[in-house]
Each structure stands twice: as C-alpha cells, then as structure tokens.
C-alpha cells in the first residue's frame, strides 16, 4: 500500500495497492471505515479517551465529510496511516520509536550500538530479542516487533527495514569526520543516485520529456503503475542497457 514509504496512504494508493494484492471488496466503504477508525485511535493517543460522545462526534464529522462535494484533489489529500489498519501494530511501533527517541538515539545509533554492533549488515531474531529484553521488552513483545520489522520474511532485519519505525536519521554533515561505515553508506547512496541520474538523462535524450517517456516508453498498458518485470521489459524495449 505505502509504496512511496511516506507512512501515509491516500485513497488512490489504497485502490491501486488493494488491486495488486488481490482485494476485490468495496474500496469506498473500506476507506470511509478506515478514516473513522484512525480518528478514534488518534483521539485515544491524544489523551481524549474513547467515549460515546467522541464516537458520535467522530461518526457525525466523517459522515459530513464523506457527503461533502469534494473534488478529486481534495479527496486525494485525505490520508490514513498504519493506525487505521492495525492500531495494535501502530502502538507497538510508536512505543519502540518513542523509547529510543527519549534516549536521543538516531536510527544509525540504534543499529550500530544495539542491533548490529559487529557491522554484519543484518540482525538475527535471537540477538534482536536478547537486546530488547535488556531494555524491558519481554520475549513475546520482542518477537512480535521482529515479525513487523522483518519485511522480507528472511528471519533477519536490516537497517533499511527499520526505516518504517520513523526514528530520526543521523545528520552526516554535522559530524567532523565520517566513520568507515558512514563513508560506505554515503558511497552507496551516491552510486545509487548516479544510476538514477543516468536513467533520467537517457529518457530525456530518447523522448524529450519524462512525461513522454512514461506514456510512450515505460507504461505500456497505461494503468499508471509499473511492476518490476514490466519495468525491465519496457527498459529493454526502449534500448536502455544500464542496471535495472
């Protein structure tokens, strides 16, 4: 659903993502229910509790919003977060983030000092549970968190997978010198950006504009989305020979 990794999903994202994973239900009804559900969760998180009055107000407010004559842009601007789909998961991740934020730890600090002190590039299940138990989580809670973070289902987690937690990132330009690990990460980011820049330049040379490249070269079926295999096939068809 959240393919852009923003932490928020609009109605269009829900429809496109839902169709990709095979959901065939009523998207409009689902969207309206999820909007109300997140509002209630946020009321509780803000300390206003969950009372019959709040429930009634939430229902009335959203019914009015749903019935309002919104244009496409206004409706697209409405978004939901993970709290709408799974309040329990959202609370668990929020508690995890708040705990380490209160200790002024960035995502890099957490990864290097706690989860991957040996610089292996990944954190295994047993090590994850052992470290979290030192901070007060029990093994059941640690196991549940590990399952949330192990996006690839490979029985280990990487720092990239932990980005969904929402911890602040280390500001590299604020340190006097880069550690070897930071330098390696910086070089990787620069190399990845170079690949993207080369691809964009190729599209400009071949089609003149990115819009023309998308419509005439990449999105052959015109559905507004590209899956990886479709992307690879389109790149080969238009003559691109770089890293895919």
CSV table of C-alpha atoms in Angstrom, one decimal, residues 17 21 47 53 88 90 92 107 116 129 132 134 137 144 146-147 155-156 167 172 175 185 208 213 216:
chain,number,residue,atom,x,y,z
A,17,UNK,CA,-2.3,-1.4,-3.7
A,21,UNK,CA,-2.7,-7.8,-3.6
A,47,UNK,CA,-5.4,11.6,25.7
A,53,UNK,CA,-19.7,11.3,22.8
A,88,UNK,CA,-2.1,-2.5,18.0
A,90,UNK,CA,0.9,1.1,15.3
A,92,UNK,CA,3.8,-1.1,19.3
A,107,UNK,CA,18.3,5.1,13.6
A,116,UNK,CA,24.3,-4.7,14.6
A,129,UNK,CA,15.1,-10.4,21.3
A,132,UNK,CA,15.2,-5.7,23.6
A,134,UNK,CA,17.7,-5.7,28.2
A,137,UNK,CA,10.5,-5.8,26.5
A,144,UNK,CA,6.0,-9.5,17.7
A,146,UNK,CA,10.7,-8.6,14.9
A,147,UNK,CA,7.9,-10.0,12.8
A,155,UNK,CA,14.3,-14.2,9.6
A,156,UNK,CA,16.7,-11.2,9.8
A,167,UNK,CA,13.5,7.3,14.0
A,172,UNK,CA,26.2,13.3,8.4
A,175,UNK,CA,29.9,15.4,12.2
A,185,UNK,CA,26.8,4.2,3.2
A,208,UNK,CA,12.4,14.8,-24.8
A,213,UNK,CA,9.0,8.7,-21.7
A,216,UNK,CA,5.2,6.2,-24.7
